[in-house]
Coordinates of C-alpha atoms in Angstrom, one line a residue:
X1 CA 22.0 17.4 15.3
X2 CA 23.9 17.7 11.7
X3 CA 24.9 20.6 10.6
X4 CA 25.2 21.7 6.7
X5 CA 28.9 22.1 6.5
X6 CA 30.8 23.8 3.6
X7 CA 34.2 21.7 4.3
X8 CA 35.0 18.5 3.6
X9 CA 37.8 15.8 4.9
X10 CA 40.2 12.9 4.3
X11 CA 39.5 9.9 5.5
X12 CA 42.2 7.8 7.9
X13 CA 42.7 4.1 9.0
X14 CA 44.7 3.3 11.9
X15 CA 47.6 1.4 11.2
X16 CA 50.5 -0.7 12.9
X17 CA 52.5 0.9 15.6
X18 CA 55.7 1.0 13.1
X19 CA 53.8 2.1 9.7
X20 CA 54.1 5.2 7.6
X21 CA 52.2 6.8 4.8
X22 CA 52.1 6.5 1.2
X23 CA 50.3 8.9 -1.0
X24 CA 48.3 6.3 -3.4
X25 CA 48.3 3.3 -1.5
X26 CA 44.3 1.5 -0.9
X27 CA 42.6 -0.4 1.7
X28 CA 39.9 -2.8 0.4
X29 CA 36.6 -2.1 2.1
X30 CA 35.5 -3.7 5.2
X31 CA 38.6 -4.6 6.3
X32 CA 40.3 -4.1 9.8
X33 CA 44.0 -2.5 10.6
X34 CA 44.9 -3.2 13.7
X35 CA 41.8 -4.1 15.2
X36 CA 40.8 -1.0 14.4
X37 CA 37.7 -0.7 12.5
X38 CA 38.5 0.5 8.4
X39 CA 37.0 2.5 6.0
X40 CA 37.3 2.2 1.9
X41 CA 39.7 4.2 1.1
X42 CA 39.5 6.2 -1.9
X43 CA 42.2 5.7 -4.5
X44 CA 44.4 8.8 -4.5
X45 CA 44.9 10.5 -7.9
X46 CA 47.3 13.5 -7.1
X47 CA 50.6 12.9 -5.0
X48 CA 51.3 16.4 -2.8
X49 CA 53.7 17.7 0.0
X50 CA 51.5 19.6 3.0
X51 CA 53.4 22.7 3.9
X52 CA 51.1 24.5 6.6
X53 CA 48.6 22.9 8.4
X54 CA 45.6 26.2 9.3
X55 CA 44.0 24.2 11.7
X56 CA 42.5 20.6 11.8
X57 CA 40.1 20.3 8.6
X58 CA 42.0 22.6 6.5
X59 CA 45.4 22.5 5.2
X60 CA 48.0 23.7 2.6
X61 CA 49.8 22.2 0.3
X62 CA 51.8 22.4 -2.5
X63 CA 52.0 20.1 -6.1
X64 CA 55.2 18.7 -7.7
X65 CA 55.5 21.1 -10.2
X66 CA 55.9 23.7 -6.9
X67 CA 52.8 25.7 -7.2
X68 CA 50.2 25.4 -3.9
X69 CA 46.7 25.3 -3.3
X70 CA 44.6 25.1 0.2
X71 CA 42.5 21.9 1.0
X72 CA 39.6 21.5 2.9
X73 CA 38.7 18.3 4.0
X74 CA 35.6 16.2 2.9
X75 CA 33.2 15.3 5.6
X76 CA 34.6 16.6 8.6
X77 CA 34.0 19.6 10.8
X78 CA 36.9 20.3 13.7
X79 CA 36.7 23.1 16.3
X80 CA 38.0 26.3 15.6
X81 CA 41.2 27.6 16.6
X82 CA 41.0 31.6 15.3
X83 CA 37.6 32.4 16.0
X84 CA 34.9 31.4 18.1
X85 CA 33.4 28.1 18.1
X86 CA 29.3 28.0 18.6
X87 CA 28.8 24.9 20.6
X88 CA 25.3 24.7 19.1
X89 CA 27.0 22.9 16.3
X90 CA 28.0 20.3 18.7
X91 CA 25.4 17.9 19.7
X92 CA 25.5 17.8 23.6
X93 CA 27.8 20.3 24.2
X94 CA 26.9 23.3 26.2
X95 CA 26.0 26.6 24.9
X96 CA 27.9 27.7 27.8
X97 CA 30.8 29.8 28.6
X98 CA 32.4 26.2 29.7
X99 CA 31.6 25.0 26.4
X100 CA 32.6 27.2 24.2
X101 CA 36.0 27.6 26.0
X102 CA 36.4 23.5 26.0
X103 CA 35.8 23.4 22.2
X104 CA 38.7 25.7 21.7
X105 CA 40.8 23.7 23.4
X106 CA 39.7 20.2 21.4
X107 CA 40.2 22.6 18.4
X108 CA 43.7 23.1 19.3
X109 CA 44.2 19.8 19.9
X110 CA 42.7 18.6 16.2
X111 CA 45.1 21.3 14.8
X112 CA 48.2 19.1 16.8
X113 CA 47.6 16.1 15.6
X114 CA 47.1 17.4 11.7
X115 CA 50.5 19.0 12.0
X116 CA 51.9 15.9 13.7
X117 CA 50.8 13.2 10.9
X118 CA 50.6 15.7 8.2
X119 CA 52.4 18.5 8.4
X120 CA 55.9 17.7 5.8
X121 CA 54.5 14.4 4.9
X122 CA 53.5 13.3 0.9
X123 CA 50.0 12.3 0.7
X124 CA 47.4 11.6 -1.9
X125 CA 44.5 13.3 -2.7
X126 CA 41.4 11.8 -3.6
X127 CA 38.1 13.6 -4.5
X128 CA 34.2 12.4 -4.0
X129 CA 32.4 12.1 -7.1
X130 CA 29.2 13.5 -5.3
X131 CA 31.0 16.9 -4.6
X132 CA 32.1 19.8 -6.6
X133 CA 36.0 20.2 -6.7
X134 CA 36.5 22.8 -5.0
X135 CA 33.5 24.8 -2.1
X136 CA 33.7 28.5 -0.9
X137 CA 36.9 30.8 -0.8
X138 CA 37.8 28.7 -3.8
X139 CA 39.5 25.6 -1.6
X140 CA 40.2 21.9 -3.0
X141 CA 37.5 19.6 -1.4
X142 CA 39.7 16.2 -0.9
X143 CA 40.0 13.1 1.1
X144 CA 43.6 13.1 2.6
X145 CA 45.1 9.7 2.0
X146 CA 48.8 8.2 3.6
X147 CA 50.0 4.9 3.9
X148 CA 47.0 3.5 2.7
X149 CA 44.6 5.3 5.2
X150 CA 42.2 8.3 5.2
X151 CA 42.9 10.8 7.9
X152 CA 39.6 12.2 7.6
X153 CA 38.1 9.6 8.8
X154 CA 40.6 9.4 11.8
X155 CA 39.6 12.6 13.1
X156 CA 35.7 11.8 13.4
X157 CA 36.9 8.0 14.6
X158 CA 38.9 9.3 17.4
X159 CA 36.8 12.3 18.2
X160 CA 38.9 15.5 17.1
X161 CA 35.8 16.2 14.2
X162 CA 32.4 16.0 13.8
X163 CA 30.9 14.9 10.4
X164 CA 30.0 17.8 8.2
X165 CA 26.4 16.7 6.5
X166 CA 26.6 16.6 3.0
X167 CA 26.5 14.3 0.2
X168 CA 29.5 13.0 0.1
X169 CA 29.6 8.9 -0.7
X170 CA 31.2 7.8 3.1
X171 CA 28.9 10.2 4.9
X172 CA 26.9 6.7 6.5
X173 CA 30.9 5.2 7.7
X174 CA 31.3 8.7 8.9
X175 CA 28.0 9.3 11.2
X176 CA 28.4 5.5 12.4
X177 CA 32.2 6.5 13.5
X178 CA 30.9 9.7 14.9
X179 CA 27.9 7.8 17.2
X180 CA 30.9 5.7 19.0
X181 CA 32.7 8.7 19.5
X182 CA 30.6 10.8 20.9
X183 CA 28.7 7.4 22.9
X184 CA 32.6 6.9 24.2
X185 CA 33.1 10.9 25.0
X186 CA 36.4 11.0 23.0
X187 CA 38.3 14.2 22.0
X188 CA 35.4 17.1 21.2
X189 CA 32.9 15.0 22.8
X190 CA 34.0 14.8 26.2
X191 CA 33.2 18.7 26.4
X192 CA 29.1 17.3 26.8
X193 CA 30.8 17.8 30.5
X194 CA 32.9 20.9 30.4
X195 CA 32.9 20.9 34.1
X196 CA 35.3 17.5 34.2
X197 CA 37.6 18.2 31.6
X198 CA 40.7 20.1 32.5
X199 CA 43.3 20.8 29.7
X200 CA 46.6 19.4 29.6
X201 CA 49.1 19.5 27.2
X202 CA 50.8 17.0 25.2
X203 CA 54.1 17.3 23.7
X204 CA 53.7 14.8 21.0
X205 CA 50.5 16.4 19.5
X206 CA 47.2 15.1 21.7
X207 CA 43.9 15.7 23.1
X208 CA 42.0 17.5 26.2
X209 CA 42.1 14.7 29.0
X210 CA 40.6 14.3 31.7
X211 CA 42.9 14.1 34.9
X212 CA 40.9 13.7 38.6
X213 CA 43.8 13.4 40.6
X214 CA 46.0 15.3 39.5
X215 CA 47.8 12.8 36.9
X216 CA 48.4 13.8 33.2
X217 CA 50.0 12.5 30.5
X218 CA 53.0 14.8 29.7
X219 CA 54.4 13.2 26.7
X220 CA 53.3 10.2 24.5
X221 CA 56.7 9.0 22.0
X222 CA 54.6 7.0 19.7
X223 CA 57.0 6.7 16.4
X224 CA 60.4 5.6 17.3
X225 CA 63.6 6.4 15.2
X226 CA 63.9 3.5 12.3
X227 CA 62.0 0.4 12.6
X228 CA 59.7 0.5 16.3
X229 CA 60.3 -2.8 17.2
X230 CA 63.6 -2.6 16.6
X231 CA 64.2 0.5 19.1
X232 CA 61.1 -0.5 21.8
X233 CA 62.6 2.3 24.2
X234 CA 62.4 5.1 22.0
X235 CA 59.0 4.6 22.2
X236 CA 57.4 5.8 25.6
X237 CA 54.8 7.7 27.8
X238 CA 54.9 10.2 30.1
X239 CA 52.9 10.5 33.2
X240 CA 53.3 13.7 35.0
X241 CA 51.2 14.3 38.9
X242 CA 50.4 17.8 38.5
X243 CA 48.3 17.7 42.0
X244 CA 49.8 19.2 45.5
X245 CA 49.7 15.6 47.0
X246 CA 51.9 12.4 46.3
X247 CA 50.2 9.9 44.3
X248 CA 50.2 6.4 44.5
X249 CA 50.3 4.6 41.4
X250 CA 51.0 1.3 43.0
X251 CA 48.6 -1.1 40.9
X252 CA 47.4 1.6 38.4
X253 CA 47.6 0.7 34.9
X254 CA 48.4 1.8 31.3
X255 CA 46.9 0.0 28.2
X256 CA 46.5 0.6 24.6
X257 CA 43.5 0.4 22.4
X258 CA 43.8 -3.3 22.3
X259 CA 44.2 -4.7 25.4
X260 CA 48.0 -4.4 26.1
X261 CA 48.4 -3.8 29.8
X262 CA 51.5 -2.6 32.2
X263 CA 51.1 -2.4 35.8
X264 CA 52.7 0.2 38.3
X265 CA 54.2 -1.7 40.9
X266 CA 55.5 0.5 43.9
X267 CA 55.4 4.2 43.0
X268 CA 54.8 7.4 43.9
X269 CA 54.9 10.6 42.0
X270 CA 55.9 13.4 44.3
X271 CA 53.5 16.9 43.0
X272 CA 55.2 17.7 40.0
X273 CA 57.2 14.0 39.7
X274 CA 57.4 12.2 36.7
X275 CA 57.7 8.2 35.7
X276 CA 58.1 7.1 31.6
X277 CA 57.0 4.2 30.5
X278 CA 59.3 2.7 27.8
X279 CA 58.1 -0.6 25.8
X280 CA 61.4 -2.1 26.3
X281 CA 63.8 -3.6 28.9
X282 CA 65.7 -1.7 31.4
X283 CA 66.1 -1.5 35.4
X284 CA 63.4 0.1 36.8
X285 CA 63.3 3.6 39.2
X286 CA 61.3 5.9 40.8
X287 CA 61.2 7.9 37.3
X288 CA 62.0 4.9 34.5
X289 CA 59.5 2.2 34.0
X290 CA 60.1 -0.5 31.1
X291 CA 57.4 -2.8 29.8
X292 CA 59.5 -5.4 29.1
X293 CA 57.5 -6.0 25.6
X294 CA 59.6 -7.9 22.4
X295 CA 57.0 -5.5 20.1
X296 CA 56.0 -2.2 19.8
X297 CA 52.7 -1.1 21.8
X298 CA 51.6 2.1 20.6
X299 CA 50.3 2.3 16.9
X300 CA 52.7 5.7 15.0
X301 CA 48.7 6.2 13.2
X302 CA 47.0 7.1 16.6
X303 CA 45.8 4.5 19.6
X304 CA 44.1 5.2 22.7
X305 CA 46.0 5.3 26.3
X306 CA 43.7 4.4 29.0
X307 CA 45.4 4.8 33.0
X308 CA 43.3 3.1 35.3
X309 CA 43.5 2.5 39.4
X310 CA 43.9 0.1 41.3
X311 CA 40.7 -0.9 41.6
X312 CA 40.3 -0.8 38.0
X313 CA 38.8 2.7 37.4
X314 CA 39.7 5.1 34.3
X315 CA 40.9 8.3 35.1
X316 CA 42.9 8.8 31.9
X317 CA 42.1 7.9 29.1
X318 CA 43.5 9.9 25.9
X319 CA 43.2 9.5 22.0
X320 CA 46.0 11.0 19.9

């Protein structure tokens, strides 16, 4: 079910676990970052500063010559955050009390990760040639463009947006992306099952997970100080039991988007214990874990944690 929209968004690429952003940068189409499947990426014509983020599609920002303006971004459609959300809007979710009230909560969790990758950052603006300028209460229509990727296209890739139908020149890139999220139940898409979703939240700007168990991820340190690989243990994880039991995580495992695995080897988390996982060396202890990696894991443009059992089962596994 697409919806006509009357916003539109900016369109992201995932990049290396150490990258940054740069407003006017470009990505040649049909190209990968990361492993990570890319978009074009729109060359950006007008270099900004983002000063207030309203909540995941929509954004302010202001010009060098210090005057502002309000962006919504092209294609994309994320879950409100000040009024009500009709889950009608949402293929597969619920028109349900459950649903409505999980949307909100994926809302919240799009407006998190806007402030954390935009939010005092320069970017680039680029603009669709199929669209008018600007749509209704007078906002900028734009594509959203740092360090060579499109964040619009992040947010319908990882789940936090659905793709608002209209005629904008990526919308095919955009519905594709939106298929394997919603096939994958990432972010918004996860509330097609209200009933297993419990909220958690997550310091470092993140997403509803999903926690049977009792185990949540408390804190995910994605962007180290200076260069990543050159400071592995400032960059972490944070699991967290929130059950009334002890868990055993002896066995369990944490992996990225690509493959890269740790395993837990004799631990439990007393209710309300905690164990971080850093990516580099260290002595291990009931509430310090280190990788023992030579590289950075997690990418500083979004990745995917997945925590399986011991018998290889998901029961976390969390976009950002």
């Amino acid at each position: 079910m697409r919806w006509p929209v009357f916003g539109f968004v900016v369109v992201l690429v995932v990049a290396a676990g150490c990258s940054g952003f740069a407003g006017s940068s470009s990505q040649p189409t049909g190209t990968a970052v990361d492993g990570q499947s890319a978009v074009d990426v729109p060359h950006a014509t007008v270099t900004v500063t983002v000063t207030a983020v309203v909540d995941g599609d929509t954004i302010q920002i202001a010009y060098e010559n210090g005057t502002g303006d309000t962006i919504r971004l092209v294609g994309v459609d994320t879950p409100e955050v000040h009024t009500e959300t009709d889950p009608a809007e949402f293929e597969g979710v619920p028109e349900t009390d459950a649903g409505a009230s999980c949307l909100r909560g994926a809302g919240t969790n799009a407006s998190a990760l806007a402030k954390q990758r935009l939010l005092g950052e320069t970017v680039g603006l680029a603009f669709d040639p199929n669209l008018d300028r600007r749509g209704y209460y007078d906002r900028l229509l734009a594509y959203v463009v740092r360090d060579g990727t499109l964040f619009n296209y992040r947010l319908v890739e990882t789940g936090h947006a659905r793709v608002y139908d209209s005629e904008f020149t990526r919308a095919e890139r955009f519905y594709t992306a939106e298929d394997d999220a919603r096939s994958d139940r990432r972010g918004l898409w996860r509330c097609t099952n209200p009933s297993a979703v419990t909220r958690t939240a997550i310091a470092d700007g993140g997403t509803i997970t999903e926690s049977p168990g009792g185990l949540a991820i408390a804190e995910i340190h994605s962007d180290a100080a200076g260069n990543d690989n050159e400071n592995l243990n400032d960059e972490y994880l944070t699991l967290t039991n929130t059950g009334d039991e002890p868990l055993d995580l002896s066995g369990w495992t944490v992996s990225d988007a690509v493959g890269h695995r740790y395993t837990f080897a004799s631990l439990t988390l007393v209710p309300n214990g905690s164990v971080t996982l850093y990516t580099g060396r260290g002595i291990d202890s009931g509430t310090e874990r280190y990788w023992g990696r030579n590289g950075a894991v997690w990418n500083n443009d979004g990745d995917t944690v997945s925590v399986r059992n011991a018998s290889g089962e998901t029961v976390l596994r969390q976009s950002y």
